[in-house]
């Protein structure tokens, strides 16, 4: 979880498994809720450590210490880890098993020299003789760097069946997508040649054409800047998007697709159209697409 609110939402659903706050606490007051709901907490800044040591808790909590080995985003400097771990070990309301984690900046480029540099730094840390559980691997490292698995791995995007690598899809890695983004045909029009379609008229028919309107747009989370002819999946065919993606709809060329009717389902991404391909077409990453659905998109 990125924050306490997300963790509490998970607990409210009845989930009682391990739940880690990866950005830790944002105020000392949050510690009581962390303890009450038996959450695990990452600490990565001196002020978080000070808050934790200064506030007795009703239940012991499991704490993870994040070390900055080269990501330069969150984490204690390596030279501080011995002191931090020792302080936590001596704290009565901290679990006796301390977690130690880092994050690889280039795990999705496993041959990048920074990967081995970070691993060396992590493995050469000066650590006190206490019980420590270690974690390094994100999705990319799980798949490409088995020597980073340590005690605990942290799969993220691969849980969605999506690849963490720019040059492969999840399906190519043996993963199965767990999400389908689907809409439906809401209108069908027959146009002659030389008719401009959509905002700005950037695309026009070159022959008598059948144009379908799909009830989805960037207001739902479909990227506006996909390349021309980016496909959707309709009735067993890959069908090109034509014209600009609008807020609430987009248009597709149905001319070569037989027997399309109003209400036919359209897959924007999922089993037949990998989300990675849509991300590439929009010059972004699949992570962003999976995070930007609007509240009006119905989830089933």
mmCIF file of C-alpha atoms in Angstrom:
data_model
loop_
_atom_site.group_PDB
_atom_site.id
_atom_site.type_symbol
_atom_site.label_atom_id
_atom_site.label_comp_id
_atom_site.label_asym_id
_atom_site.label_seq_id
_atom_site.Cartn_x
_atom_site.Cartn_y
_atom_site.Cartn_z
ATOM 1 C CA UNK A 1 0.000 0.000 0.000
ATOM 2 C CA UNK A 2 1.180 3.529 -0.718
ATOM 3 C CA UNK A 3 -0.576 5.089 2.263
ATOM 4 C CA UNK A 4 -2.594 4.347 5.391
ATOM 5 C CA UNK A 5 -5.928 5.107 3.713
ATOM 6 C CA UNK A 6 -5.359 2.323 1.182
ATOM 7 C CA UNK A 7 -4.399 -0.130 3.922
ATOM 8 C CA UNK A 8 -7.494 0.686 5.970
ATOM 9 C CA UNK A 9 -9.659 0.179 2.880
ATOM 10 C CA UNK A 10 -8.125 -3.276 2.463
ATOM 11 C CA UNK A 11 -8.778 -4.120 6.110
ATOM 12 C CA UNK A 12 -12.377 -2.895 5.745
ATOM 13 C CA UNK A 13 -12.856 -5.504 3.023
ATOM 14 C CA UNK A 14 -12.019 -8.197 5.550
ATOM 15 C CA UNK A 15 -8.487 -8.909 4.345
ATOM 16 C CA UNK A 16 -6.396 -9.947 7.340
ATOM 17 C CA UNK A 17 -3.167 -10.918 5.580
ATOM 18 C CA UNK A 18 0.104 -9.041 5.612
ATOM 19 C CA UNK A 19 -0.273 -5.422 4.535
ATOM 20 C CA UNK A 20 2.764 -3.174 4.122
ATOM 21 C CA UNK A 21 2.809 0.633 4.033
ATOM 22 C CA UNK A 22 5.563 1.168 1.480
ATOM 23 C CA UNK A 23 5.852 4.915 2.085
ATOM 24 C CA UNK A 24 5.478 4.467 5.813
ATOM 25 C CA UNK A 25 3.732 6.952 8.042
ATOM 26 C CA UNK A 26 3.110 10.609 7.257
ATOM 27 C CA UNK A 27 2.472 11.674 10.861
ATOM 28 C CA UNK A 28 3.083 10.181 14.326
ATOM 29 C CA UNK A 29 -0.687 9.922 14.850
ATOM 30 C CA UNK A 30 -0.867 7.264 12.128
ATOM 31 C CA UNK A 31 1.194 4.875 14.246
ATOM 32 C CA UNK A 32 -1.732 4.012 16.511
ATOM 33 C CA UNK A 33 -3.795 2.896 13.510
ATOM 34 C CA UNK A 34 -0.843 0.940 12.140
ATOM 35 C CA UNK A 35 -0.647 -0.927 15.436
ATOM 36 C CA UNK A 36 -4.403 -1.382 15.901
ATOM 37 C CA UNK A 37 -4.882 -2.804 12.406
ATOM 38 C CA UNK A 38 -1.683 -4.851 12.559
ATOM 39 C CA UNK A 39 -0.114 -3.273 9.516
ATOM 40 C CA UNK A 40 3.542 -3.447 8.563
ATOM 41 C CA UNK A 41 5.424 -0.199 8.133
ATOM 42 C CA UNK A 42 8.403 0.806 6.017
ATOM 43 C CA UNK A 43 10.588 3.544 7.455
ATOM 44 C CA UNK A 44 12.940 5.420 5.183
ATOM 45 C CA UNK A 45 13.542 8.777 6.893
ATOM 46 C CA UNK A 46 15.031 9.799 10.273
ATOM 47 C CA UNK A 47 11.844 11.582 11.352
ATOM 48 C CA UNK A 48 9.828 8.372 10.893
ATOM 49 C CA UNK A 49 12.284 6.505 13.103
ATOM 50 C CA UNK A 50 12.051 9.229 15.748
ATOM 51 C CA UNK A 51 8.240 9.116 15.705
ATOM 52 C CA UNK A 52 8.274 5.352 16.069
ATOM 53 C CA UNK A 53 10.724 5.291 18.975
ATOM 54 C CA UNK A 54 8.884 8.075 20.818
ATOM 55 C CA UNK A 55 5.350 6.643 20.646
ATOM 56 C CA UNK A 56 4.597 3.436 22.616
ATOM 57 C CA UNK A 57 2.113 1.198 20.797
ATOM 58 C CA UNK A 58 -0.505 -1.289 22.052
ATOM 59 C CA UNK A 59 0.603 -4.034 19.637
ATOM 60 C CA UNK A 60 4.059 -4.786 18.345
ATOM 61 C CA UNK A 61 4.437 -3.905 14.677
ATOM 62 C CA UNK A 62 6.655 -5.322 11.985
ATOM 63 C CA UNK A 63 8.985 -2.680 10.577
ATOM 64 C CA UNK A 64 10.857 -2.647 7.293
ATOM 65 C CA UNK A 65 13.908 -0.423 6.862
ATOM 66 C CA UNK A 66 14.487 0.903 3.373
ATOM 67 C CA UNK A 67 18.046 1.576 2.291
ATOM 68 C CA UNK A 68 18.965 3.816 -0.619
ATOM 69 C CA UNK A 69 21.404 1.826 -2.734
ATOM 70 C CA UNK A 70 21.093 3.937 -5.867
ATOM 71 C CA UNK A 71 17.440 4.687 -6.633
ATOM 72 C CA UNK A 72 17.882 8.010 -4.796
ATOM 73 C CA UNK A 73 14.204 8.375 -3.996
ATOM 74 C CA UNK A 74 13.485 6.887 -0.557
ATOM 75 C CA UNK A 75 15.742 5.212 1.972
ATOM 76 C CA UNK A 76 18.393 5.689 4.617
ATOM 77 C CA UNK A 77 21.988 5.996 3.424
ATOM 78 C CA UNK A 78 23.873 2.695 3.751
ATOM 79 C CA UNK A 79 26.165 3.986 6.485
ATOM 80 C CA UNK A 80 23.167 4.635 8.767
ATOM 81 C CA UNK A 81 21.610 1.175 8.551
ATOM 82 C CA UNK A 82 23.499 -0.423 11.457
ATOM 83 C CA UNK A 83 22.379 2.303 13.848
ATOM 84 C CA UNK A 84 18.777 2.269 12.577
ATOM 85 C CA UNK A 85 18.469 -1.509 12.870
ATOM 86 C CA UNK A 86 19.964 -1.483 16.358
ATOM 87 C CA UNK A 87 17.538 1.198 17.538
ATOM 88 C CA UNK A 88 14.584 -0.784 16.214
ATOM 89 C CA UNK A 89 15.799 -3.993 17.830
ATOM 90 C CA UNK A 90 15.843 -2.245 21.209
ATOM 91 C CA UNK A 91 12.323 -0.828 20.803
ATOM 92 C CA UNK A 92 9.746 -2.874 22.810
ATOM 93 C CA UNK A 93 6.844 -2.214 20.404
ATOM 94 C CA UNK A 94 8.739 -3.293 17.282
ATOM 95 C CA UNK A 95 8.695 -6.934 16.194
ATOM 96 C CA UNK A 96 11.972 -8.748 16.781
ATOM 97 C CA UNK A 97 12.242 -9.668 13.087
ATOM 98 C CA UNK A 98 13.270 -6.524 11.209
ATOM 99 C CA UNK A 99 12.779 -6.192 7.464
ATOM 100 C CA UNK A 100 15.442 -4.712 5.205
ATOM 101 C CA UNK A 101 14.599 -3.675 1.662
ATOM 102 C CA UNK A 102 15.868 -1.710 -1.290
ATOM 103 C CA UNK A 103 14.530 -0.903 -4.748
ATOM 104 C CA UNK A 104 16.348 -1.382 -8.049
ATOM 105 C CA UNK A 105 16.264 1.609 -10.380
ATOM 106 C CA UNK A 106 16.846 -0.421 -13.560
ATOM 107 C CA UNK A 107 15.490 -3.900 -12.870
ATOM 108 C CA UNK A 108 13.600 -3.711 -16.175
ATOM 109 C CA UNK A 109 17.005 -3.343 -17.867
ATOM 110 C CA UNK A 110 18.764 -6.229 -16.104
ATOM 111 C CA UNK A 111 22.109 -5.776 -17.888
ATOM 112 C CA UNK A 112 22.422 -2.152 -16.768
ATOM 113 C CA UNK A 113 25.595 -1.835 -14.634
ATOM 114 C CA UNK A 114 23.657 -0.031 -11.899
ATOM 115 C CA UNK A 115 21.817 -3.260 -11.054
ATOM 116 C CA UNK A 116 24.926 -5.091 -9.891
ATOM 117 C CA UNK A 117 26.218 -1.947 -8.201
ATOM 118 C CA UNK A 118 23.054 -1.703 -6.124
ATOM 119 C CA UNK A 119 23.140 -5.406 -5.280
ATOM 120 C CA UNK A 120 26.751 -5.188 -4.102
ATOM 121 C CA UNK A 121 25.923 -2.213 -1.922
ATOM 122 C CA UNK A 122 22.960 -4.026 -0.374
ATOM 123 C CA UNK A 123 24.903 -7.209 0.289
ATOM 124 C CA UNK A 124 27.881 -5.391 1.767
ATOM 125 C CA UNK A 125 25.837 -3.484 4.350
ATOM 126 C CA UNK A 126 27.172 -3.472 7.893
ATOM 127 C CA UNK A 127 24.357 -5.109 9.863
ATOM 128 C CA UNK A 128 23.920 -5.879 13.563
ATOM 129 C CA UNK A 129 23.570 -9.535 14.656
ATOM 130 C CA UNK A 130 19.769 -9.514 14.754
ATOM 131 C CA UNK A 131 17.034 -11.427 12.942
ATOM 132 C CA UNK A 132 16.619 -9.781 9.521
ATOM 133 C CA UNK A 133 14.351 -10.605 6.591
ATOM 134 C CA UNK A 134 15.393 -9.135 3.225
ATOM 135 C CA UNK A 135 13.586 -7.984 0.091
ATOM 136 C CA UNK A 136 14.866 -6.611 -3.222
ATOM 137 C CA UNK A 137 12.833 -7.943 -6.151
ATOM 138 C CA UNK A 138 10.031 -6.137 -7.936
ATOM 139 C CA UNK A 139 8.251 -7.713 -10.926
ATOM 140 C CA UNK A 140 11.137 -7.181 -13.334
ATOM 141 C CA UNK A 141 13.695 -8.598 -10.918
ATOM 142 C CA UNK A 142 11.497 -11.599 -10.122
ATOM 143 C CA UNK A 143 11.420 -12.474 -13.820
ATOM 144 C CA UNK A 144 14.940 -11.534 -14.918
ATOM 145 C CA UNK A 145 17.162 -11.558 -11.822
ATOM 146 C CA UNK A 146 16.552 -14.716 -9.768
ATOM 147 C CA UNK A 147 19.587 -14.013 -7.588
ATOM 148 C CA UNK A 148 17.713 -11.018 -6.140
ATOM 149 C CA UNK A 149 14.797 -12.987 -4.692
ATOM 150 C CA UNK A 150 16.167 -13.082 -1.115
ATOM 151 C CA UNK A 151 13.450 -13.829 1.511
ATOM 152 C CA UNK A 152 10.495 -11.832 0.173
ATOM 153 C CA UNK A 153 9.636 -10.674 -3.352
ATOM 154 C CA UNK A 154 7.359 -7.769 -4.250
ATOM 155 C CA UNK A 155 5.382 -8.538 -7.422
ATOM 156 C CA UNK A 156 3.455 -5.570 -8.729
ATOM 157 C CA UNK A 157 2.407 -5.206 -12.336
ATOM 158 C CA UNK A 158 2.975 -8.897 -13.067
ATOM 159 C CA UNK A 159 0.026 -9.649 -10.757
ATOM 160 C CA UNK A 160 -2.123 -8.057 -13.465
ATOM 161 C CA UNK A 161 -0.568 -10.330 -16.093
ATOM 162 C CA UNK A 162 1.318 -7.373 -17.538
ATOM 163 C CA UNK A 163 4.991 -7.232 -18.467
ATOM 164 C CA UNK A 164 7.421 -4.902 -16.668
ATOM 165 C CA UNK A 165 9.652 -4.891 -19.758
ATOM 166 C CA UNK A 166 9.391 -2.526 -22.714
ATOM 167 C CA UNK A 167 10.118 -5.196 -25.331
ATOM 168 C CA UNK A 168 7.801 -8.001 -24.176
ATOM 169 C CA UNK A 169 4.129 -8.439 -23.359
ATOM 170 C CA UNK A 170 2.864 -10.354 -20.378
ATOM 171 C CA UNK A 171 1.563 -13.075 -22.670
ATOM 172 C CA UNK A 172 5.051 -13.510 -24.126
ATOM 173 C CA UNK A 173 6.326 -14.036 -20.579
ATOM 174 C CA UNK A 174 3.685 -16.662 -19.827
ATOM 175 C CA UNK A 175 1.494 -14.290 -17.813
ATOM 176 C CA UNK A 176 -2.266 -14.051 -18.229
ATOM 177 C CA UNK A 177 -4.060 -10.677 -18.170
ATOM 178 C CA UNK A 178 -6.540 -10.377 -15.325
ATOM 179 C CA UNK A 179 -8.222 -7.243 -16.694
ATOM 180 C CA UNK A 180 -10.338 -6.553 -19.772
ATOM 181 C CA UNK A 181 -11.287 -2.998 -20.663
ATOM 182 C CA UNK A 182 -14.492 -3.332 -22.673
ATOM 183 C CA UNK A 183 -17.082 -0.977 -24.130
ATOM 184 C CA UNK A 184 -19.646 -1.346 -26.924
ATOM 185 C CA UNK A 185 -20.665 -0.007 -30.311
ATOM 186 C CA UNK A 186 -23.110 2.864 -29.733
ATOM 187 C CA UNK A 187 -23.619 4.133 -33.303
ATOM 188 C CA UNK A 188 -22.917 3.026 -36.885
ATOM 189 C CA UNK A 189 -22.690 5.361 -39.910
ATOM 190 C CA UNK A 190 -22.214 4.816 -43.657
ATOM 191 C CA UNK A 191 -20.135 7.524 -45.345
ATOM 192 C CA UNK A 192 -18.874 8.101 -48.896
ATOM 193 C CA UNK A 193 -15.225 8.734 -49.697
ATOM 194 C CA UNK A 194 -13.551 11.970 -48.603
ATOM 195 C CA UNK A 195 -15.532 12.500 -45.394
ATOM 196 C CA UNK A 196 -13.506 13.830 -42.471
ATOM 197 C CA UNK A 197 -14.176 12.145 -39.127
ATOM 198 C CA UNK A 198 -13.825 13.555 -35.619
ATOM 199 C CA UNK A 199 -12.210 16.620 -34.062
ATOM 200 C CA UNK A 200 -9.940 18.485 -36.449
ATOM 201 C CA UNK A 201 -10.876 16.152 -39.277
ATOM 202 C CA UNK A 202 -7.421 14.579 -39.109
ATOM 203 C CA UNK A 203 -8.679 11.348 -40.719
ATOM 204 C CA UNK A 204 -10.924 11.018 -43.735
ATOM 205 C CA UNK A 205 -12.481 8.146 -45.595
ATOM 206 C CA UNK A 206 -10.722 7.049 -48.786
ATOM 207 C CA UNK A 207 -13.610 4.842 -49.939
ATOM 208 C CA UNK A 208 -17.248 4.289 -49.025
ATOM 209 C CA UNK A 209 -16.854 3.383 -45.358
ATOM 210 C CA UNK A 210 -18.706 2.143 -42.320
ATOM 211 C CA UNK A 211 -17.708 4.043 -39.182
ATOM 212 C CA UNK A 212 -18.586 2.802 -35.716
ATOM 213 C CA UNK A 213 -18.697 4.855 -32.557
ATOM 214 C CA UNK A 214 -17.447 3.185 -29.372
ATOM 215 C CA UNK A 215 -18.724 4.544 -26.062
ATOM 216 C CA UNK A 216 -15.362 5.143 -24.409
ATOM 217 C CA UNK A 217 -12.832 7.968 -24.383
ATOM 218 C CA UNK A 218 -10.099 9.683 -22.452
ATOM 219 C CA UNK A 219 -12.696 10.636 -19.830
ATOM 220 C CA UNK A 220 -12.845 6.943 -18.984
ATOM 221 C CA UNK A 221 -9.098 6.366 -19.025
ATOM 222 C CA UNK A 222 -8.425 5.383 -22.617
ATOM 223 C CA UNK A 223 -5.364 7.357 -23.762
ATOM 224 C CA UNK A 224 -6.083 10.273 -26.095
ATOM 225 C CA UNK A 225 -2.749 10.157 -27.879
ATOM 226 C CA UNK A 226 -2.769 6.637 -29.307
ATOM 227 C CA UNK A 227 -1.190 6.370 -32.735
ATOM 228 C CA UNK A 228 -3.364 6.224 -35.868
ATOM 229 C CA UNK A 229 -4.820 2.769 -36.564
ATOM 230 C CA UNK A 230 -4.343 1.513 -33.011
ATOM 231 C CA UNK A 231 -6.575 -1.578 -32.898
ATOM 232 C CA UNK A 232 -9.528 -2.639 -30.811
ATOM 233 C CA UNK A 233 -10.971 -6.178 -30.822
ATOM 234 C CA UNK A 234 -14.462 -6.592 -32.230
ATOM 235 C CA UNK A 235 -16.219 -9.815 -33.251
ATOM 236 C CA UNK A 236 -12.933 -11.633 -33.788
ATOM 237 C CA UNK A 237 -11.281 -8.833 -35.777
ATOM 238 C CA UNK A 238 -8.625 -6.251 -35.012
ATOM 239 C CA UNK A 239 -10.335 -3.020 -35.989
ATOM 240 C CA UNK A 240 -8.453 0.299 -36.375
ATOM 241 C CA UNK A 241 -9.277 3.455 -34.448
ATOM 242 C CA UNK A 242 -9.692 6.373 -36.846
ATOM 243 C CA UNK A 243 -9.738 10.057 -35.998
ATOM 244 C CA UNK A 244 -9.049 11.538 -32.589
ATOM 245 C CA UNK A 245 -10.070 9.899 -29.339
ATOM 246 C CA UNK A 246 -12.697 12.143 -27.724
ATOM 247 C CA UNK A 247 -13.596 12.515 -24.054
ATOM 248 C CA UNK A 248 -16.507 10.086 -24.171
ATOM 249 C CA UNK A 249 -16.135 8.170 -27.425
ATOM 250 C CA UNK A 250 -13.852 7.061 -30.204
ATOM 251 C CA UNK A 251 -14.448 5.992 -33.794
ATOM 252 C CA UNK A 252 -13.391 2.815 -35.590
ATOM 253 C CA UNK A 253 -13.418 1.732 -39.231
ATOM 254 C CA UNK A 254 -15.893 -1.149 -39.577
ATOM 255 C CA UNK A 255 -15.768 -1.342 -43.368
ATOM 256 C CA UNK A 256 -14.048 -4.734 -43.466
ATOM 257 C CA UNK A 257 -15.856 -6.255 -40.475
ATOM 258 C CA UNK A 258 -19.050 -8.173 -41.263
ATOM 259 C CA UNK A 259 -22.351 -7.991 -39.408
ATOM 260 C CA UNK A 260 -21.509 -5.442 -36.720
ATOM 261 C CA UNK A 261 -24.520 -4.225 -34.769
ATOM 262 C CA UNK A 262 -25.282 -1.740 -32.018
ATOM 263 C CA UNK A 263 -24.272 -3.095 -28.633
ATOM 264 C CA UNK A 264 -21.526 -5.419 -29.867
ATOM 265 C CA UNK A 265 -18.752 -5.566 -27.247
ATOM 266 C CA UNK A 266 -15.430 -3.901 -28.054
ATOM 267 C CA UNK A 267 -12.243 -4.886 -26.221
ATOM 268 C CA UNK A 268 -9.921 -1.912 -25.748
ATOM 269 C CA UNK A 269 -7.324 -4.094 -24.071
ATOM 270 C CA UNK A 270 -7.279 -7.500 -22.446
ATOM 271 C CA UNK A 271 -6.993 -11.039 -23.794
ATOM 272 C CA UNK A 272 -6.738 -10.068 -27.480
ATOM 273 C CA UNK A 273 -5.232 -6.569 -27.305
ATOM 274 C CA UNK A 274 -2.324 -6.439 -24.822
ATOM 275 C CA UNK A 275 -2.374 -3.313 -22.683
ATOM 276 C CA UNK A 276 1.370 -3.052 -23.316
ATOM 277 C CA UNK A 277 0.666 -2.474 -27.021
ATOM 278 C CA UNK A 278 -1.772 0.333 -26.228
ATOM 279 C CA UNK A 279 0.765 1.907 -23.879
ATOM 280 C CA UNK A 280 3.420 1.756 -26.583
ATOM 281 C CA UNK A 281 1.028 3.314 -29.083
ATOM 282 C CA UNK A 282 0.312 6.151 -26.643
ATOM 283 C CA UNK A 283 4.019 6.555 -25.792
ATOM 284 C CA UNK A 284 3.458 5.767 -22.159
ATOM 285 C CA UNK A 285 3.697 2.699 -19.924
ATOM 286 C CA UNK A 286 1.106 0.118 -18.978
ATOM 287 C CA UNK A 287 1.402 1.120 -15.312
ATOM 288 C CA UNK A 288 -0.096 4.533 -16.119
ATOM 289 C CA UNK A 289 -2.996 3.103 -18.110
ATOM 290 C CA UNK A 290 -3.913 0.702 -15.320
ATOM 291 C CA UNK A 291 -3.990 3.588 -12.822
ATOM 292 C CA UNK A 292 -6.057 6.150 -14.706
ATOM 293 C CA UNK A 293 -9.560 4.700 -14.954
ATOM 294 C CA UNK A 294 -12.203 7.241 -14.026
ATOM 295 C CA UNK A 295 -14.872 6.437 -11.402
ATOM 296 C CA UNK A 296 -17.551 6.070 -14.076
ATOM 297 C CA UNK A 297 -15.916 2.921 -15.477
ATOM 298 C CA UNK A 298 -17.938 0.019 -14.113
ATOM 299 C CA UNK A 299 -15.927 -2.795 -12.538
ATOM 300 C CA UNK A 300 -17.204 -6.351 -12.576
#
